[in-house]
Coordinates of C-alpha atoms in Angstrom, one line a residue:
X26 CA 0.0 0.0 0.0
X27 CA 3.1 2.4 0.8
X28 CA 5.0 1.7 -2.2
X29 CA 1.7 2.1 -4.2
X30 CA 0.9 5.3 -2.7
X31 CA 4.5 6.5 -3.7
X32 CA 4.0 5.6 -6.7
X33 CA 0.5 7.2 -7.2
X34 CA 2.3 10.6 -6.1
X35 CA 5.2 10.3 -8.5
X36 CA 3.1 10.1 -11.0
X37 CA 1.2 13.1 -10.2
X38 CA 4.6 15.2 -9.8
X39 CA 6.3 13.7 -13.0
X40 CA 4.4 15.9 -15.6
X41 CA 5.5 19.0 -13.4
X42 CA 8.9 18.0 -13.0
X43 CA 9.4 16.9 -16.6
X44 CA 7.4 20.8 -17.5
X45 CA 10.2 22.5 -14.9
X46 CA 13.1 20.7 -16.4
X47 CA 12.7 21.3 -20.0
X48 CA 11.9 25.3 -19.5
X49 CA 13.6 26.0 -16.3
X50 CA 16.5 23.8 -15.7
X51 CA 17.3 23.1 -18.6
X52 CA 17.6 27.0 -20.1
X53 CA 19.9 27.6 -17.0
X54 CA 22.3 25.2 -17.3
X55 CA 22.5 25.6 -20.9
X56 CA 22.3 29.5 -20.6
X57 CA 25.0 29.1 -17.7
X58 CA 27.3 27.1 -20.0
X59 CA 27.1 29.2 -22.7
X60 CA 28.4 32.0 -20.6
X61 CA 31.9 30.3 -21.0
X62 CA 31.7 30.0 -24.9
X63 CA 32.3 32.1 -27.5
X64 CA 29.1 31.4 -28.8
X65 CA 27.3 33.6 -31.5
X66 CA 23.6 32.1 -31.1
X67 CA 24.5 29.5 -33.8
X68 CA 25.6 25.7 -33.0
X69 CA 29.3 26.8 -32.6
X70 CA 30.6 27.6 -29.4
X71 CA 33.9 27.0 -28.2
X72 CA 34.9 26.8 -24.5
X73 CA 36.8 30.3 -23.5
X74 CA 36.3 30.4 -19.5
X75 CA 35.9 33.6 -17.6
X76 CA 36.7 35.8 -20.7
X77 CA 32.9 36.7 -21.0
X78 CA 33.4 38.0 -17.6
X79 CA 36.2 39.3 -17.6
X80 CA 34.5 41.6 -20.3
X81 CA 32.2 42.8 -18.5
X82 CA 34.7 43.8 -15.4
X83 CA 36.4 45.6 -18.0
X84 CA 33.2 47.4 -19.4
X85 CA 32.2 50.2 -17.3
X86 CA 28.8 50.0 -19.0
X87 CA 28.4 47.2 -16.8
X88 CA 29.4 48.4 -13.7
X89 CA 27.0 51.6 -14.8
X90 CA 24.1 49.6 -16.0
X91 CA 24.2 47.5 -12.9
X92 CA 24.3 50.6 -10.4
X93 CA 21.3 52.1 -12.3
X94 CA 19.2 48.7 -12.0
X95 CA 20.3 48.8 -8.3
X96 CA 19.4 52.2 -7.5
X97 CA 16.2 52.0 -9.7
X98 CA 14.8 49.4 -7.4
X99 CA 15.8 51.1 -4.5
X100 CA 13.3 54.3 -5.7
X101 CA 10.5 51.7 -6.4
X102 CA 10.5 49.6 -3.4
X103 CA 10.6 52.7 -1.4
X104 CA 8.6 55.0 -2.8
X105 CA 6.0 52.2 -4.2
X106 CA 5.5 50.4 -0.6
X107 CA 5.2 53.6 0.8
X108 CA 2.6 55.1 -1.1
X109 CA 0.7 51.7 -1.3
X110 CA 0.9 51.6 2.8
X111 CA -0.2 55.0 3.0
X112 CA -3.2 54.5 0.7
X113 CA -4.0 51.3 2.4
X114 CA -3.9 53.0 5.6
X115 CA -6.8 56.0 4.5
X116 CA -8.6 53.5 3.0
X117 CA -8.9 51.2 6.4
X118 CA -9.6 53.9 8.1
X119 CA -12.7 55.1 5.2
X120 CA -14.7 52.4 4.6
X121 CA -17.4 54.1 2.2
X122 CA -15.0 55.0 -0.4
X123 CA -13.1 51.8 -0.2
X124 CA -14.4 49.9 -2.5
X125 CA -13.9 53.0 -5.3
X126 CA -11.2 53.7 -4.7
X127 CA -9.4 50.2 -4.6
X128 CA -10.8 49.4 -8.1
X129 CA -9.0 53.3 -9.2
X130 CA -5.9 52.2 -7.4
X131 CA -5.6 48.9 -9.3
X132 CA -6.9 50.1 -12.4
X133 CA -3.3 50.7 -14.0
X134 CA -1.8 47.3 -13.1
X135 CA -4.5 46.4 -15.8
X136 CA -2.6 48.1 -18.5
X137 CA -0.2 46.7 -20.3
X138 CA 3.2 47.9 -19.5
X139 CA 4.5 48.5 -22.9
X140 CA 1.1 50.1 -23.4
X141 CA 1.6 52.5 -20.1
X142 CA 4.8 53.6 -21.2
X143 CA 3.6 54.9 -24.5
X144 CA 1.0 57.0 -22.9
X145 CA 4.0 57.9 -20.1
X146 CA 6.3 58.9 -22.9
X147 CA 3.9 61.2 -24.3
X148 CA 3.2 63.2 -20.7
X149 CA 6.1 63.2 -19.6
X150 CA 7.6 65.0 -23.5
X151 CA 9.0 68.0 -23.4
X152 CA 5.3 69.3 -24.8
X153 CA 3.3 66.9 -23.1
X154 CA 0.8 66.5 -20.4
X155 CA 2.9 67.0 -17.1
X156 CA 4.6 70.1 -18.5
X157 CA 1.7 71.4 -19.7
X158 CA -0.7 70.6 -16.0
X159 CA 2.7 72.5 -14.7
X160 CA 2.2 75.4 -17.0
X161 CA -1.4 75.5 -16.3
X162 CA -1.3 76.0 -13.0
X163 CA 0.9 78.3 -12.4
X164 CA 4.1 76.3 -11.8
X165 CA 5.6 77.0 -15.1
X166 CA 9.1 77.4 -13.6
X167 CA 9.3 73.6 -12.8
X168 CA 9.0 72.3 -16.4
X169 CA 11.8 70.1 -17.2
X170 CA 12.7 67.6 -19.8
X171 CA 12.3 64.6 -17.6
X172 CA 13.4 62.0 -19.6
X173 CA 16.0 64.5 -21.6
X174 CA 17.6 64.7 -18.6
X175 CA 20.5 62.5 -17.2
X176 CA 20.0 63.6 -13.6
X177 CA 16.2 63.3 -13.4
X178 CA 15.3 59.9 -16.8
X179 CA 15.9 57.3 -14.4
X180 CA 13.6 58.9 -11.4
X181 CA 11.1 59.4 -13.9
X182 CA 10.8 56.0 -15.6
X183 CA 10.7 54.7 -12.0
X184 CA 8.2 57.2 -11.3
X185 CA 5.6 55.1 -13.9
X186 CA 6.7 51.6 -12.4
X187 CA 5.1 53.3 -9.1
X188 CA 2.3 54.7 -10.7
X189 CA 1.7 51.0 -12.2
X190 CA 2.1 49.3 -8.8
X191 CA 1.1 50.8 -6.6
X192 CA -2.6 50.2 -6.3
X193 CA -1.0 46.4 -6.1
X194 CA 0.9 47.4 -3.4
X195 CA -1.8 48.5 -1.5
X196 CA -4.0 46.0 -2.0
X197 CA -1.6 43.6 -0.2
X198 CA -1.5 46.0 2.7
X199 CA -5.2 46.4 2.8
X200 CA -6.1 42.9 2.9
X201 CA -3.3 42.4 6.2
X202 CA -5.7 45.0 7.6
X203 CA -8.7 44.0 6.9
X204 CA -7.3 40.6 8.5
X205 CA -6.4 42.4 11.6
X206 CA -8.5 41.5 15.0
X207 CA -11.5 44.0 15.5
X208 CA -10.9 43.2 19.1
X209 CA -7.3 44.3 19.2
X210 CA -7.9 47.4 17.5
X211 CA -10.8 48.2 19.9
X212 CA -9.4 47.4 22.7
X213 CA -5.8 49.8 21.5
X214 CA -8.8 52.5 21.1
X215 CA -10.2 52.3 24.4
X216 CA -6.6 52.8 25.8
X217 CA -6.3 56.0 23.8
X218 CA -4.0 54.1 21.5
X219 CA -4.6 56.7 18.2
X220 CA -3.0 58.3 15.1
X221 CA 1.0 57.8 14.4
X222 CA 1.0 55.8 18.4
X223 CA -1.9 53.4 17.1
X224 CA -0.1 52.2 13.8
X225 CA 3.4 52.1 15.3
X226 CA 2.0 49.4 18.2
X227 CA -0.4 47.8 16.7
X228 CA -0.9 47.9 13.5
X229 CA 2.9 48.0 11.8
X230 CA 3.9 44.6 13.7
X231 CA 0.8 43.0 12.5
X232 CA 1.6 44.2 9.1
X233 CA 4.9 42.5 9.3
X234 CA 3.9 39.6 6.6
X235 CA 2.5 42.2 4.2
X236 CA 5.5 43.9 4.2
X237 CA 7.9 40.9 3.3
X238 CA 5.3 40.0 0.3
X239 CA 5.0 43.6 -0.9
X240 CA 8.9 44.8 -1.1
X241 CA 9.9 40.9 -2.1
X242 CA 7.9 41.5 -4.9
X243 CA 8.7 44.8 -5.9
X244 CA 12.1 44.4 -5.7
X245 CA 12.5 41.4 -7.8
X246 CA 9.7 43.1 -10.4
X247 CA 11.8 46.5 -10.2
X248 CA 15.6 44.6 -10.7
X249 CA 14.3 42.4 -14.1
X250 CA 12.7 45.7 -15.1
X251 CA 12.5 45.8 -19.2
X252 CA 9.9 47.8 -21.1
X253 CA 9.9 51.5 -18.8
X254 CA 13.0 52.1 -20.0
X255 CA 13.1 50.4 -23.6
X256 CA 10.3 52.1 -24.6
X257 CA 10.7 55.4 -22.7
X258 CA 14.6 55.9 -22.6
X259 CA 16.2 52.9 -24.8
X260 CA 18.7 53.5 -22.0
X261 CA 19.4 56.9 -22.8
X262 CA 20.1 59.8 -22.0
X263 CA 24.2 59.0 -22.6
X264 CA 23.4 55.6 -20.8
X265 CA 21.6 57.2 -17.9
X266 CA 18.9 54.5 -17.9
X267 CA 20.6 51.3 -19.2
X268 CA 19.6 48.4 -17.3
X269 CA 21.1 45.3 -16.8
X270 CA 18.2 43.7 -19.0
X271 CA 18.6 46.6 -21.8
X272 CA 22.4 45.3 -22.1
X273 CA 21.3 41.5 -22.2
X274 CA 18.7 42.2 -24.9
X275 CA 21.0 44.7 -27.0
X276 CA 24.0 42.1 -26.9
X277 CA 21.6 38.8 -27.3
X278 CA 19.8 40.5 -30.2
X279 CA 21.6 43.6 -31.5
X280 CA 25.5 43.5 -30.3
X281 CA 26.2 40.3 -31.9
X282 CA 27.4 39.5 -28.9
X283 CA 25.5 36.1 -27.9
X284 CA 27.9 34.9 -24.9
X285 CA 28.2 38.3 -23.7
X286 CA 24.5 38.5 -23.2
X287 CA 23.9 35.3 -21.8
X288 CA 26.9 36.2 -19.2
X289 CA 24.8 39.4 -18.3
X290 CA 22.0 37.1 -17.8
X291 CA 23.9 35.3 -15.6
X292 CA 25.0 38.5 -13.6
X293 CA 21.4 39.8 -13.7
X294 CA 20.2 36.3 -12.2
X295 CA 22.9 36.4 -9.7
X296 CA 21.8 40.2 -8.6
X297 CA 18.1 38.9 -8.5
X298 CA 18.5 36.0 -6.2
X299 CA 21.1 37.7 -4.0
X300 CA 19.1 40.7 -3.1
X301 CA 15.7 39.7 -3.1
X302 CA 16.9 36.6 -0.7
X303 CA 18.8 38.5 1.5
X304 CA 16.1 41.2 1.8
X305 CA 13.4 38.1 2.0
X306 CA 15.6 36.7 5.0
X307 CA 16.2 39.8 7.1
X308 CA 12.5 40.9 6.8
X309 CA 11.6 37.4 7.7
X310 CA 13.7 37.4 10.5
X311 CA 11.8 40.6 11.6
X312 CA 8.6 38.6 11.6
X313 CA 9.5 35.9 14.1
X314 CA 11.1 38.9 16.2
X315 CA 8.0 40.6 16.6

């Protein structure tokens, strides 16, 4: 009965393993290996070792590419988390215009990205929307080129990725406080436990697991980051928004540079799992302390 049971299980997780080996394991091992070739994308490779990286320690377009991606999702987990935990907060605390509002604040997570950076490119032109709300109401004096500019392109193709997800953001958050107890929070009223005193007892422990989800996310989401800046930037201006992905996808499909690419892949998937585990660990950590 054991050994038939076993087998009855197996066979339920074969189709899933075989699935996960041929389009996960399998493309990272062979990407992996291919990092170490000369390869051009054709059946030809020949084993060169670190030179691929080596490359890229030599290319300060690299080292560039991979501060931007860094500091890009340190603007979006920040800013994003902090809007959406703001939001979620008014929101608790209105409960007529909840519903209404949570279906406005996750109405742009509908769009398409490629599709909201289109319409973000066009507001945020030299004669487009922002400038002209800016002009209109009597702020003239702050009109900028915001995506002309190398000082201010990156904060402002982060500054759609926030607009996107934030509404997702807070919806996380809102559901941890809808889930908190009524009793607790009655109880924390009675003993005068309000405003900033309220949510930095009560309410920010217990929203301890929202957090972790919310900036785990975000900052995975925010480092693989692809069409903001392809569409609004291309990387520019004079590199101030290359990515880590822009430089895999010009290389892989562009640079004629196949095994360069992949070996950015590599270093993108290595940036990935290091932060976003490290961050997942400390913030977990944070939970069992509380």
């Amino acid at each position: 009965m054991f050994h038939r049971r076993r087998a009855t299980m197996a066979a339920f997780l074969l189709p899933a393993i075989a699935v996960y080996s041929v389009f996960m394991l399998y493309p990272l091992v062979r990407g992996l290996y291919l990092s170490f070739t000369d390869s051009l994308g054709g059946p030809v490779a020949h084993f060169v070792g670190l030179q691929q990286y080596q490359a890229m320690a030599d290319d300060p377009a690299v080292s560039a590419a991979l501060w931007h991606t860094v500091l890009y999702a340190l603007v979006v987990v920040v800013v994003q988390n902090g809007l959406g935990l703001l939001f979620a907060s008014m929101l608790f605390r209105r409960p007529r215009v909840r519903q209404a509002l949570n279906v406005v604040l996750l109405t742009p997570t509908l769009i398409s990205p490629v599709m909201a950076a289109f319409i973000w490119s066009y507001l945020l032109a030299p004669g487009g929307g922002l400038n002209g709300l800016l002009d209109a109401v009597g702020l003239g004096s702050l009109q900028h080129v915001w995506l002309g500019d190398p000082h201010t392109a990156l904060y402002a193709v982060a500054a759609v990725n926030i607009w996107m997800f934030t509404g997702y953001s807070c919806a996380i958050f809102l559901a941890s406080y809808m889930s908190m107890p009524t009793e607790l929070l009655e109880a924390a009223a009675l003993d005068g436990a309000r405003g900033w005193r309220r949510f930095r007892s009560i309410e920010w422990p217990l929203l301890a697991p929202a957090l972790t989800v919310n900036v785990t996310l975000s900052l995975i989401g925010s480092l693989k980051v692809f069409e903001f800046p392809l569409v609004l930037t291309n990387g520019g201006p004079a590199g101030a928004t290359d990515t880590l992905t822009l430089l895999v996808y010009r290389n892989i499909f562009g640079g004629g540079k196949f095994a360069l690419g992949v070996a950015l892949s590599v270093l993108l998937l290595v940036t990935v799992v290091v932060l976003s585990s490290a961050t997942n660990s400390l913030l977990r950590l944070r939970e069992r302390r509380i």
